[in-house]
Amino acid sequence: MVELATSTVMHFDPELIDEYRNRMLVDGYFNISAGTHLPWSVNIEHIASGIKTLAEHGWPPSFILMYDEPWVLTHQVQELVRMCTGNALIMDFATFFVGSGIDASGTTTNGTSGARENTSGWPPHRDRSSDTSTTAFRSDGLPKYSTTWIPLTTASPTNSCQYIRALPCDAGSLLHFSHRLLHWGSAA
């Protein structure tokens, strides 16, 4: 059972929204570190554990969507995405279990027995690559489509991160980027 706060939608200072929106316009992405600015109403570790358990039993990681917690995360970020990009959520989920057995510091870990291990990241690509530049952006320069990535475990270039910003991202951080921004996954 998910215990929800009275209001689960996150509220951000208007100055932060302006900063994130400007970063989308200038850099094509913004990131928010886990902690005070991301008061999740669900336990991120529980979602990560659920995905690991699914993988260990041979089930697709996307089966985590049968539970409430990922939907609560989605509900929580919807207003942030709308205010920073003008986009409504379209609920196009991609859920992965990298399962490399390597943590963010490069230390070998145990406990991935039975999971299908992914030993490489994703090649460089753009999301929605068929969109032309004349139809992919609004008149204000913001992308019509964007992606939100929330690492459920600490991600680094050692164990798997998004190469937009190849720096460690703590579990529960948020990286939001334009669909036209070239990105790839590190080897894991």
mmCIF file of C-alpha atoms in Angstrom:
data_model
loop_
_atom_site.group_PDB
_atom_site.id
_atom_site.type_symbol
_atom_site.label_atom_id
_atom_site.label_comp_id
_atom_site.label_asym_id
_atom_site.label_seq_id
_atom_site.Cartn_x
_atom_site.Cartn_y
_atom_site.Cartn_z
ATOM 1 C CA MET A 1 0.000 0.000 0.000
ATOM 2 C CA VAL A 2 1.344 3.403 -0.936
ATOM 3 C CA GLU A 3 1.071 6.056 1.710
ATOM 4 C CA LEU A 4 0.498 9.363 -0.042
ATOM 5 C CA ALA A 5 0.914 12.872 1.253
ATOM 6 C CA THR A 6 -2.194 15.061 1.225
ATOM 7 C CA SER A 7 -1.045 16.463 -2.108
ATOM 8 C CA THR A 8 1.450 14.398 -4.068
ATOM 9 C CA VAL A 9 2.070 16.883 -6.877
ATOM 10 C CA MET A 10 5.368 18.639 -6.247
ATOM 11 C CA HIS A 11 5.402 22.402 -6.029
ATOM 12 C CA PHE A 12 8.485 24.333 -7.075
ATOM 13 C CA ASP A 13 9.612 27.883 -6.487
ATOM 14 C CA PRO A 14 8.814 29.958 -9.614
ATOM 15 C CA GLU A 15 12.495 30.975 -9.830
ATOM 16 C CA LEU A 16 13.503 27.289 -10.038
ATOM 17 C CA ILE A 17 10.907 26.693 -12.754
ATOM 18 C CA ASP A 18 12.352 29.639 -14.710
ATOM 19 C CA GLU A 19 15.861 28.194 -14.266
ATOM 20 C CA TYR A 20 14.806 24.714 -15.438
ATOM 21 C CA ARG A 21 12.873 26.160 -18.385
ATOM 22 C CA ASN A 22 15.864 28.268 -19.411
ATOM 23 C CA ARG A 23 18.156 25.222 -19.188
ATOM 24 C CA MET A 24 15.787 23.367 -21.537
ATOM 25 C CA LEU A 25 16.006 26.257 -24.007
ATOM 26 C CA VAL A 26 19.786 26.715 -23.793
ATOM 27 C CA ASP A 27 21.138 23.230 -22.972
ATOM 28 C CA GLY A 28 18.278 20.924 -23.999
ATOM 29 C CA TYR A 29 18.062 19.414 -20.519
ATOM 30 C CA PHE A 30 17.843 20.112 -16.799
ATOM 31 C CA ASN A 31 18.577 17.966 -13.796
ATOM 32 C CA ILE A 32 17.389 18.019 -10.216
ATOM 33 C CA SER A 33 19.361 16.244 -7.506
ATOM 34 C CA ALA A 34 17.560 13.919 -5.135
ATOM 35 C CA GLY A 35 16.628 15.447 -1.829
ATOM 36 C CA THR A 36 14.759 18.563 -0.818
ATOM 37 C CA HIS A 37 13.592 19.556 -4.294
ATOM 38 C CA LEU A 38 12.278 16.048 -5.004
ATOM 39 C CA PRO A 39 10.208 14.959 -2.004
ATOM 40 C CA TRP A 40 8.961 11.667 -3.459
ATOM 41 C CA SER A 41 5.834 10.243 -1.857
ATOM 42 C CA VAL A 42 7.028 6.691 -2.509
ATOM 43 C CA ASN A 43 10.152 4.835 -1.531
ATOM 44 C CA ILE A 44 12.499 4.783 -4.568
ATOM 45 C CA GLU A 45 14.434 1.825 -3.095
ATOM 46 C CA HIS A 46 11.239 -0.241 -2.994
ATOM 47 C CA ILE A 47 10.621 0.340 -6.710
ATOM 48 C CA ALA A 48 14.237 -0.598 -7.512
ATOM 49 C CA SER A 49 13.922 -3.724 -5.373
ATOM 50 C CA GLY A 50 10.673 -4.639 -7.127
ATOM 51 C CA ILE A 51 12.290 -4.350 -10.567
ATOM 52 C CA LYS A 52 15.255 -6.437 -9.434
ATOM 53 C CA THR A 53 12.926 -9.120 -8.083
ATOM 54 C CA LEU A 54 10.959 -9.178 -11.332
ATOM 55 C CA ALA A 55 14.190 -9.567 -13.343
ATOM 56 C CA GLU A 56 15.490 -12.320 -11.049
ATOM 57 C CA HIS A 57 12.315 -14.289 -11.734
ATOM 58 C CA GLY A 58 12.497 -13.777 -15.494
ATOM 59 C CA TRP A 59 9.766 -11.148 -15.749
ATOM 60 C CA PRO A 60 10.130 -7.924 -17.765
ATOM 61 C CA PRO A 61 11.046 -4.874 -15.665
ATOM 62 C CA SER A 62 8.045 -3.047 -17.130
ATOM 63 C CA PHE A 63 5.806 -5.307 -15.023
ATOM 64 C CA ILE A 64 6.595 -2.884 -12.171
ATOM 65 C CA LEU A 65 3.833 -0.764 -13.740
ATOM 66 C CA MET A 66 1.303 -3.168 -12.193
ATOM 67 C CA TYR A 67 2.051 -1.435 -8.893
ATOM 68 C CA ASP A 68 1.025 2.037 -7.731
ATOM 69 C CA GLU A 69 4.451 3.467 -6.950
ATOM 70 C CA PRO A 70 5.635 4.253 -10.525
ATOM 71 C CA TRP A 71 2.312 5.903 -11.248
ATOM 72 C CA VAL A 72 2.656 8.049 -8.129
ATOM 73 C CA LEU A 73 6.100 9.194 -9.363
ATOM 74 C CA THR A 74 4.511 10.051 -12.702
ATOM 75 C CA HIS A 75 1.731 11.977 -11.019
ATOM 76 C CA GLN A 76 4.273 13.881 -8.959
ATOM 77 C CA VAL A 77 6.314 15.128 -11.940
ATOM 78 C CA GLN A 78 3.461 15.980 -14.297
ATOM 79 C CA GLU A 79 3.150 19.616 -13.209
ATOM 80 C CA LEU A 80 6.932 20.124 -13.284
ATOM 81 C CA VAL A 81 7.100 18.829 -16.870
ATOM 82 C CA ARG A 82 4.157 20.988 -17.940
ATOM 83 C CA MET A 83 5.577 24.167 -16.394
ATOM 84 C CA CYS A 84 9.105 23.627 -17.739
ATOM 85 C CA THR A 85 8.265 22.425 -21.254
ATOM 86 C CA GLY A 86 4.550 22.936 -21.886
ATOM 87 C CA ASN A 87 4.245 19.179 -22.421
ATOM 88 C CA ALA A 88 1.574 16.912 -20.997
ATOM 89 C CA LEU A 89 2.678 13.423 -20.006
ATOM 90 C CA ILE A 90 1.930 10.766 -22.628
ATOM 91 C CA MET A 91 2.753 7.790 -20.376
ATOM 92 C CA ASP A 92 5.298 6.236 -22.751
ATOM 93 C CA PHE A 93 7.306 4.258 -20.194
ATOM 94 C CA ALA A 94 10.640 2.544 -20.688
ATOM 95 C CA THR A 95 11.774 0.478 -17.715
ATOM 96 C CA PHE A 96 15.158 -1.222 -17.586
ATOM 97 C CA PHE A 97 17.052 -3.476 -15.238
ATOM 98 C CA VAL A 98 20.707 -3.114 -16.149
ATOM 99 C CA GLY A 99 21.748 -5.741 -13.607
ATOM 100 C CA SER A 100 25.459 -5.398 -14.164
ATOM 101 C CA GLY A 101 26.455 -6.398 -10.634
ATOM 102 C CA ILE A 102 28.534 -3.213 -10.408
ATOM 103 C CA ASP A 103 27.551 -0.328 -8.167
ATOM 104 C CA ALA A 104 28.134 3.371 -8.878
ATOM 105 C CA SER A 105 31.620 3.272 -7.326
ATOM 106 C CA GLY A 106 32.702 0.383 -9.567
ATOM 107 C CA THR A 107 32.507 -2.234 -6.806
ATOM 108 C CA THR A 108 31.192 -5.667 -7.760
ATOM 109 C CA THR A 109 27.985 -6.473 -5.944
ATOM 110 C CA ASN A 110 26.062 -9.675 -5.384
ATOM 111 C CA GLY A 111 22.401 -10.409 -5.756
ATOM 112 C CA THR A 112 21.763 -10.305 -9.500
ATOM 113 C CA SER A 113 21.544 -14.092 -9.737
ATOM 114 C CA GLY A 114 18.939 -15.134 -12.265
ATOM 115 C CA ALA A 115 18.648 -11.685 -13.818
ATOM 116 C CA ARG A 116 19.432 -11.227 -17.471
ATOM 117 C CA GLU A 117 22.453 -9.008 -17.365
ATOM 118 C CA ASN A 118 22.859 -6.116 -19.766
ATOM 119 C CA THR A 119 26.574 -5.577 -20.234
ATOM 120 C CA SER A 120 26.436 -2.583 -22.527
ATOM 121 C CA GLY A 121 24.626 0.692 -22.694
ATOM 122 C CA TRP A 122 22.567 2.108 -25.525
ATOM 123 C CA PRO A 123 24.193 3.547 -28.647
ATOM 124 C CA PRO A 124 23.987 7.288 -29.346
ATOM 125 C CA HIS A 125 20.503 8.225 -30.514
ATOM 126 C CA ARG A 126 17.759 10.806 -30.417
ATOM 127 C CA ASP A 127 14.255 9.982 -29.243
ATOM 128 C CA ARG A 128 11.537 10.418 -31.886
ATOM 129 C CA SER A 129 14.177 10.714 -34.611
ATOM 130 C CA SER A 130 11.557 11.006 -37.345
ATOM 131 C CA ASP A 131 10.450 14.468 -36.188
ATOM 132 C CA THR A 132 11.679 17.280 -38.397
ATOM 133 C CA SER A 133 13.192 20.349 -36.804
ATOM 134 C CA THR A 134 10.369 22.538 -38.116
ATOM 135 C CA THR A 135 7.674 20.546 -36.304
ATOM 136 C CA ALA A 136 9.586 19.300 -33.259
ATOM 137 C CA PHE A 137 9.686 22.601 -31.360
ATOM 138 C CA ARG A 138 7.191 25.231 -30.260
ATOM 139 C CA SER A 139 7.524 28.843 -31.348
ATOM 140 C CA ASP A 140 9.179 29.645 -27.983
ATOM 141 C CA GLY A 141 11.940 27.097 -28.701
ATOM 142 C CA LEU A 142 10.824 24.415 -26.234
ATOM 143 C CA PRO A 143 10.609 20.826 -27.503
ATOM 144 C CA LYS A 144 7.177 19.328 -28.150
ATOM 145 C CA TYR A 145 8.457 16.027 -26.752
ATOM 146 C CA SER A 146 10.838 15.347 -23.910
ATOM 147 C CA THR A 147 12.006 12.523 -21.685
ATOM 148 C CA THR A 148 12.178 12.256 -17.905
ATOM 149 C CA TRP A 149 14.712 9.814 -16.469
ATOM 150 C CA ILE A 150 14.578 8.957 -12.769
ATOM 151 C CA PRO A 151 17.376 6.586 -11.749
ATOM 152 C CA LEU A 152 16.110 4.193 -9.109
ATOM 153 C CA THR A 153 19.641 3.348 -7.984
ATOM 154 C CA THR A 154 22.691 5.580 -8.039
ATOM 155 C CA ALA A 155 23.939 5.700 -11.620
ATOM 156 C CA SER A 156 27.461 6.552 -12.742
ATOM 157 C CA PRO A 157 29.577 6.061 -15.869
ATOM 158 C CA THR A 158 30.833 2.878 -14.157
ATOM 159 C CA ASN A 159 27.479 1.122 -13.728
ATOM 160 C CA SER A 160 25.204 2.886 -16.234
ATOM 161 C CA CYS A 161 24.238 6.473 -16.707
ATOM 162 C CA GLN A 162 22.724 8.665 -19.382
ATOM 163 C CA TYR A 163 25.444 10.345 -21.396
ATOM 164 C CA ILE A 164 23.873 13.724 -21.563
ATOM 165 C CA ARG A 165 25.418 14.504 -18.278
ATOM 166 C CA ALA A 166 27.941 11.750 -17.625
ATOM 167 C CA LEU A 167 28.165 12.418 -13.932
ATOM 168 C CA PRO A 168 26.819 10.304 -11.108
ATOM 169 C CA CYS A 169 23.096 10.672 -10.450
ATOM 170 C CA ASP A 170 21.805 9.640 -7.058
ATOM 171 C CA ALA A 171 18.793 7.380 -6.803
ATOM 172 C CA GLY A 172 15.681 9.525 -6.983
ATOM 173 C CA SER A 173 17.299 12.330 -8.990
ATOM 174 C CA LEU A 174 15.613 13.561 -12.131
ATOM 175 C CA LEU A 175 17.059 14.253 -15.569
ATOM 176 C CA HIS A 176 14.702 15.809 -18.106
ATOM 177 C CA PHE A 177 15.814 16.300 -21.710
ATOM 178 C CA SER A 178 14.648 17.220 -25.192
ATOM 179 C CA HIS A 179 13.800 14.390 -27.563
ATOM 180 C CA ARG A 180 16.277 15.908 -30.037
ATOM 181 C CA LEU A 181 19.253 15.801 -27.674
ATOM 182 C CA LEU A 182 21.790 13.148 -28.609
ATOM 183 C CA HIS A 183 22.241 10.755 -25.683
ATOM 184 C CA TRP A 184 23.414 7.231 -24.918
ATOM 185 C CA GLY A 185 23.860 4.793 -22.057
ATOM 186 C CA SER A 186 27.216 3.909 -20.594
ATOM 187 C CA ALA A 187 28.542 0.383 -20.519
ATOM 188 C CA ALA A 188 27.368 -1.376 -17.431
#
